Amino acid sequence: MTFKAEYIWIDGTEPTAKLRSKTKILPGAPAGLAELPLWGFDGSSTNQAKGHASDRVLRPVFVCPDPIRGGDDVLVLCEVLNTDMTPHSSNTRALLAEVEERFAAQEPVFGIEQEYTFFAGERPLGFPVGGFPAPQGGYYCGVGADEIHGRPVVEAHLENCLAAGLGISGINAEVMPGQWEFQVGPLAPLEVSDQLWVARWLLYRTAEDHEVSATLDPKPVKGDWNGAGAHTNFSTRAMRGGAGAYDAIITACESLGEGSKPMDHVKNYGAGIDDRLTGLHETAPWNEYSYGVSDRGASVRIPWQVEKDGEGYIEDRRPNANVDPYVVTRLMVDTCCAALEKAGQV
Ligand code: ADP
Ligand code: MN
Ligand code: MN
Ligand code: MN
């Protein structure tokens, strides 16, 4: 007996990495992560090596049922190592693992809202040939064939994520036609990031069967059309409840605005961020940090319910749809958890 394992990894394409995958036939029945073998690939074809020393190593880090193939088959997310087993320079997961461990006692968790856009050929799905659809207004959370494009793909993707056991928490149609969102979390930093990468792979793979493509381009249509983001919702145990929870929430918001932090974050929140964070279309300007309650024009929003309850989480609205979740979660844990530790709010 054999089963198929789809080994998935993140490549070295710049400025935005791409997902790659290939299939390994393994004997027996699928076992846990520890039983899945290391594998290799040609790093010279993925911008991860030069041709004369091209081998790179795939080490499984997350495994789940494969909802596309079904049966005993599995999806295996991997990290990329050099042949001496050190993390490859494109391996941002290894950096997150260190930071997560350092601040584990604060129990940070994330929910990430992944926006994306379907394309049919050169045009966003629902855009008429040689022109534009009616201006934005009715599409967000809309219903009906005049407003909604790609729902069968979205539903199939949702089913696939659930069948894979991913912690997907919702979906919605977005502000521009052909644009959608799904949310993953709340989960710990490595968990949310691994699962978001697998959910992205499933999005591309599901859309492939419907002969459309999905893109995480942060500004797929120039002009008066919303960009695509990856709002990153964050909390620690201290922020989620108990005495001083709201003070901890304010400490986290303030820490993201200190010194060089706004720029340290924004420049790592996805290529092309200045095209999206213009100050229009529900964004704050990329070079001005702000936070506020209920404010969709701020960099960081405190949801109204959180202010009312005096506990909960904050939403960093700046990350682009094409952000690397290993990077955004690392930066937020590093900045906010260090400040909370310093303030004794843990
Ligand atoms: P929005 O109103 O911004 O569109 P969504 O409902 O799309 O909000 O997304 C909110 C996200 O916040 C979800 O992914 C949810 O899981 C996450 N979330 C909820 N509570 C917390 C929390 N305490 N810490 C971190 N994330 C949270
Ligand atoms: Mn949302
Ligand atoms: Mn959204
Ligand atoms: Mn949001």
JSON list of N, CA and C in Angstrom, two decimals, residues 113-118 137-144 147-151 154-155 170-183 226-227 282:
[
{"chain": "A", "resi": 113, "resn": "GLU", "atom": "N", "xyz": [-6.75, 37.93, 8.35]},
{"chain": "A", "resi": 113, "resn": "GLU", "atom": "CA", "xyz": [-7.79, 38.08, 7.32]},
{"chain": "A", "resi": 113, "resn": "GLU", "atom": "C", "xyz": [-7.10, 38.14, 5.96]},
{"chain": "A", "resi": 114, "resn": "GLN", "atom": "N", "xyz": [-7.20, 37.06, 5.20]},
{"chain": "A", "resi": 114, "resn": "GLN", "atom": "CA", "xyz": [-6.50, 37.00, 3.91]},
{"chain": "A", "resi": 114, "resn": "GLN", "atom": "C", "xyz": [-7.43, 37.46, 2.80]},
{"chain": "A", "resi": 115, "resn": "GLU", "atom": "N", "xyz": [-7.14, 38.65, 2.24]},
{"chain": "A", "resi": 115, "resn": "GLU", "atom": "CA", "xyz": [-7.88, 39.11, 1.06]},
{"chain": "A", "resi": 115, "resn": "GLU", "atom": "C", "xyz": [-7.14, 38.68, -0.20]},
{"chain": "A", "resi": 116, "resn": "TYR", "atom": "N", "xyz": [-7.90, 38.47, -1.28]},
{"chain": "A", "resi": 116, "resn": "TYR", "atom": "CA", "xyz": [-7.30, 38.04, -2.55]},
{"chain": "A", "resi": 116, "resn": "TYR", "atom": "C", "xyz": [-8.25, 38.38, -3.68]},
{"chain": "A", "resi": 117, "resn": "THR", "atom": "N", "xyz": [-7.76, 38.26, -4.91]},
{"chain": "A", "resi": 117, "resn": "THR", "atom": "CA", "xyz": [-8.55, 38.63, -6.08]},
{"chain": "A", "resi": 117, "resn": "THR", "atom": "C", "xyz": [-8.47, 37.53, -7.12]},
{"chain": "A", "resi": 118, "resn": "PHE", "atom": "N", "xyz": [-9.64, 37.14, -7.65]},
{"chain": "A", "resi": 118, "resn": "PHE", "atom": "CA", "xyz": [-9.65, 36.18, -8.76]},
{"chain": "A", "resi": 118, "resn": "PHE", "atom": "C", "xyz": [-9.40, 36.91, -10.07]},
{"chain": "A", "resi": 137, "resn": "GLY", "atom": "N", "xyz": [-19.27, 49.75, -3.96]},
{"chain": "A", "resi": 137, "resn": "GLY", "atom": "CA", "xyz": [-20.37, 50.17, -3.09]},
{"chain": "A", "resi": 137, "resn": "GLY", "atom": "C", "xyz": [-21.23, 48.98, -2.71]},
{"chain": "A", "resi": 138, "resn": "GLY", "atom": "N", "xyz": [-21.63, 48.18, -3.71]},
{"chain": "A", "resi": 138, "resn": "GLY", "atom": "CA", "xyz": [-22.55, 47.08, -3.45]},
{"chain": "A", "resi": 138, "resn": "GLY", "atom": "C", "xyz": [-21.93, 45.71, -3.36]},
{"chain": "A", "resi": 139, "resn": "TYR", "atom": "N", "xyz": [-20.64, 45.63, -3.62]},
{"chain": "A", "resi": 139, "resn": "TYR", "atom": "CA", "xyz": [-20.04, 44.30, -3.75]},
{"chain": "A", "resi": 139, "resn": "TYR", "atom": "C", "xyz": [-19.71, 43.64, -2.41]},
{"chain": "A", "resi": 140, "resn": "TYR", "atom": "N", "xyz": [-19.27, 44.45, -1.44]},
{"chain": "A", "resi": 140, "resn": "TYR", "atom": "CA", "xyz": [-18.83, 43.93, -0.14]},
{"chain": "A", "resi": 140, "resn": "TYR", "atom": "C", "xyz": [-19.97, 43.13, 0.51]},
{"chain": "A", "resi": 141, "resn": "CYS", "atom": "N", "xyz": [-19.71, 41.86, 0.80]},
{"chain": "A", "resi": 141, "resn": "CYS", "atom": "CA", "xyz": [-20.72, 40.97, 1.40]},
{"chain": "A", "resi": 141, "resn": "CYS", "atom": "C", "xyz": [-22.01, 40.96, 0.59]},
{"chain": "A", "resi": 142, "resn": "GLY", "atom": "N", "xyz": [-21.89, 41.12, -0.73]},
{"chain": "A", "resi": 142, "resn": "GLY", "atom": "CA", "xyz": [-23.07, 41.19, -1.60]},
{"chain": "A", "resi": 142, "resn": "GLY", "atom": "C", "xyz": [-23.65, 39.81, -1.91]},
{"chain": "A", "resi": 143, "resn": "VAL", "atom": "N", "xyz": [-24.78, 39.87, -2.64]},
{"chain": "A", "resi": 143, "resn": "VAL", "atom": "CA", "xyz": [-25.40, 38.63, -3.11]},
{"chain": "A", "resi": 143, "resn": "VAL", "atom": "C", "xyz": [-26.03, 38.92, -4.47]},
{"chain": "A", "resi": 144, "resn": "GLY", "atom": "N", "xyz": [-25.97, 37.93, -5.37]},
{"chain": "A", "resi": 144, "resn": "GLY", "atom": "CA", "xyz": [-26.57, 38.10, -6.70]},
{"chain": "A", "resi": 144, "resn": "GLY", "atom": "C", "xyz": [-25.54, 38.15, -7.79]},
{"chain": "A", "resi": 147, "resn": "GLU", "atom": "N", "xyz": [-23.40, 41.15, -8.70]},
{"chain": "A", "resi": 147, "resn": "GLU", "atom": "CA", "xyz": [-22.39, 41.67, -7.77]},
{"chain": "A", "resi": 147, "resn": "GLU", "atom": "C", "xyz": [-21.30, 40.65, -7.42]},
{"chain": "A", "resi": 148, "resn": "ILE", "atom": "N", "xyz": [-21.62, 39.38, -7.59]},
{"chain": "A", "resi": 148, "resn": "ILE", "atom": "CA", "xyz": [-20.76, 38.33, -7.02]},
{"chain": "A", "resi": 148, "resn": "ILE", "atom": "C", "xyz": [-20.13, 37.50, -8.13]},
{"chain": "A", "resi": 149, "resn": "HIS", "atom": "N", "xyz": [-18.82, 37.34, -8.05]},
{"chain": "A", "resi": 149, "resn": "HIS", "atom": "CA", "xyz": [-18.09, 36.61, -9.08]},
{"chain": "A", "resi": 149, "resn": "HIS", "atom": "C", "xyz": [-17.13, 35.63, -8.41]},
{"chain": "A", "resi": 150, "resn": "GLY", "atom": "N", "xyz": [-17.32, 34.35, -8.71]},
{"chain": "A", "resi": 150, "resn": "GLY", "atom": "CA", "xyz": [-16.39, 33.32, -8.19]},
{"chain": "A", "resi": 150, "resn": "GLY", "atom": "C", "xyz": [-16.88, 32.57, -6.97]},
{"chain": "A", "resi": 151, "resn": "ARG", "atom": "N", "xyz": [-18.16, 32.73, -6.61]},
{"chain": "A", "resi": 151, "resn": "ARG", "atom": "CA", "xyz": [-18.61, 32.07, -5.37]},
{"chain": "A", "resi": 151, "resn": "ARG", "atom": "C", "xyz": [-18.37, 30.55, -5.38]},
{"chain": "A", "resi": 154, "resn": "VAL", "atom": "N", "xyz": [-14.97, 29.91, -4.16]},
{"chain": "A", "resi": 154, "resn": "VAL", "atom": "CA", "xyz": [-14.83, 30.28, -2.75]},
{"chain": "A", "resi": 154, "resn": "VAL", "atom": "C", "xyz": [-15.41, 29.20, -1.85]},
{"chain": "A", "resi": 155, "resn": "GLU", "atom": "N", "xyz": [-16.59, 28.69, -2.23]},
{"chain": "A", "resi": 155, "resn": "GLU", "atom": "CA", "xyz": [-17.23, 27.64, -1.44]},
{"chain": "A", "resi": 155, "resn": "GLU", "atom": "C", "xyz": [-16.39, 26.36, -1.46]},
{"chain": "A", "resi": 170, "resn": "GLY", "atom": "N", "xyz": [-13.86, 32.04, 8.76]},
{"chain": "A", "resi": 170, "resn": "GLY", "atom": "CA", "xyz": [-14.93, 32.69, 8.01]},
{"chain": "A", "resi": 170, "resn": "GLY", "atom": "C", "xyz": [-14.49, 33.10, 6.62]},
{"chain": "A", "resi": 171, "resn": "ILE", "atom": "N", "xyz": [-15.47, 33.52, 5.82]},
{"chain": "A", "resi": 171, "resn": "ILE", "atom": "CA", "xyz": [-15.20, 34.05, 4.46]},
{"chain": "A", "resi": 171, "resn": "ILE", "atom": "C", "xyz": [-16.14, 35.22, 4.21]},
{"chain": "A", "resi": 172, "resn": "ASN", "atom": "N", "xyz": [-15.77, 36.14, 3.32]},
{"chain": "A", "resi": 172, "resn": "ASN", "atom": "CA", "xyz": [-16.70, 37.17, 2.85]},
{"chain": "A", "resi": 172, "resn": "ASN", "atom": "C", "xyz": [-16.26, 37.73, 1.51]},
{"chain": "A", "resi": 173, "resn": "ALA", "atom": "N", "xyz": [-17.26, 38.21, 0.75]},
{"chain": "A", "resi": 173, "resn": "ALA", "atom": "CA", "xyz": [-16.98, 38.93, -0.50]},
{"chain": "A", "resi": 173, "resn": "ALA", "atom": "C", "xyz": [-16.46, 40.31, -0.13]},
{"chain": "A", "resi": 174, "resn": "GLU", "atom": "N", "xyz": [-15.49, 40.80, -0.91]},
{"chain": "A", "resi": 174, "resn": "GLU", "atom": "CA", "xyz": [-14.85, 42.08, -0.58]},
{"chain": "A", "resi": 174, "resn": "GLU", "atom": "C", "xyz": [-15.37, 43.25, -1.42]},
{"chain": "A", "resi": 175, "resn": "VAL", "atom": "N", "xyz": [-14.72, 44.40, -1.22]},
{"chain": "A", "resi": 175, "resn": "VAL", "atom": "CA", "xyz": [-15.22, 45.68, -1.72]},
{"chain": "A", "resi": 175, "resn": "VAL", "atom": "C", "xyz": [-15.14, 45.80, -3.26]},
{"chain": "A", "resi": 176, "resn": "MET", "atom": "N", "xyz": [-14.12, 45.17, -3.85]},
{"chain": "A", "resi": 176, "resn": "MET", "atom": "CA", "xyz": [-13.98, 45.20, -5.31]},
{"chain": "A", "resi": 176, "resn": "MET", "atom": "C", "xyz": [-14.56, 43.91, -5.90]},
{"chain": "A", "resi": 177, "resn": "PRO", "atom": "N", "xyz": [-15.22, 43.97, -7.07]},
{"chain": "A", "resi": 177, "resn": "PRO", "atom": "CA", "xyz": [-15.72, 42.72, -7.66]},
{"chain": "A", "resi": 177, "resn": "PRO", "atom": "C", "xyz": [-14.58, 41.72, -7.89]},
{"chain": "A", "resi": 178, "resn": "GLY", "atom": "N", "xyz": [-14.85, 40.44, -7.65]},
{"chain": "A", "resi": 178, "resn": "GLY", "atom": "CA", "xyz": [-13.83, 39.41, -7.83]},
{"chain": "A", "resi": 178, "resn": "GLY", "atom": "C", "xyz": [-12.89, 39.30, -6.66]},
{"chain": "A", "resi": 179, "resn": "GLN", "atom": "N", "xyz": [-13.08, 40.16, -5.64]},
{"chain": "A", "resi": 179, "resn": "GLN", "atom": "CA", "xyz": [-12.19, 40.16, -4.48]},
{"chain": "A", "resi": 179, "resn": "GLN", "atom": "C", "xyz": [-12.92, 39.51, -3.29]},
{"chain": "A", "resi": 180, "resn": "TRP", "atom": "N", "xyz": [-12.18, 38.69, -2.55]},
{"chain": "A", "resi": 180, "resn": "TRP", "atom": "CA", "xyz": [-12.74, 37.91, -1.45]},
{"chain": "A", "resi": 180, "resn": "TRP", "atom": "C", "xyz": [-11.79, 37.89, -0.27]},
{"chain": "A", "resi": 181, "resn": "GLU", "atom": "N", "xyz": [-12.27, 37.33, 0.83]},
{"chain": "A", "resi": 181, "resn": "GLU", "atom": "CA", "xyz": [-11.44, 37.20, 2.04]},
{"chain": "A", "resi": 181, "resn": "GLU", "atom": "C", "xyz": [-11.77, 35.89, 2.74]},
{"chain": "A", "resi": 182, "resn": "PHE", "atom": "N", "xyz": [-10.75, 35.27, 3.33]},
{"chain": "A", "resi": 182, "resn": "PHE", "atom": "CA", "xyz": [-10.99, 34.23, 4.33]},
{"chain": "A", "resi": 182, "resn": "PHE", "atom": "C", "xyz": [-10.14, 34.56, 5.54]},
{"chain": "A", "resi": 183, "resn": "GLN", "atom": "N", "xyz": [-10.55, 34.06, 6.69]},
{"chain": "A", "resi": 183, "resn": "GLN", "atom": "CA", "xyz": [-9.79, 34.32, 7.92]},
{"chain": "A", "resi": 183, "resn": "GLN", "atom": "C", "xyz": [-9.31, 33.00, 8.52]},
{"chain": "A", "resi": 226, "resn": "ASN", "atom": "N", "xyz": [-10.39, 49.25, -4.12]},
{"chain": "A", "resi": 226, "resn": "ASN", "atom": "CA", "xyz": [-9.69, 48.82, -2.90]},
{"chain": "A", "resi": 226, "resn": "ASN", "atom": "C", "xyz": [-8.54, 47.88, -3.22]},
{"chain": "A", "resi": 227, "resn": "GLY", "atom": "N", "xyz": [-7.48, 48.00, -2.45]},
{"chain": "A", "resi": 227, "resn": "GLY", "atom": "CA", "xyz": [-6.40, 47.03, -2.53]},
{"chain": "A", "resi": 227, "resn": "GLY", "atom": "C", "xyz": [-6.76, 45.79, -1.72]},
{"chain": "A", "resi": 282, "resn": "GLU", "atom": "N", "xyz": [-9.97, 52.93, 3.02]},
{"chain": "A", "resi": 282, "resn": "GLU", "atom": "CA", "xyz": [-9.89, 52.28, 4.35]},
{"chain": "A", "resi": 282, "resn": "GLU", "atom": "C", "xyz": [-8.47, 51.93, 4.76]}
]
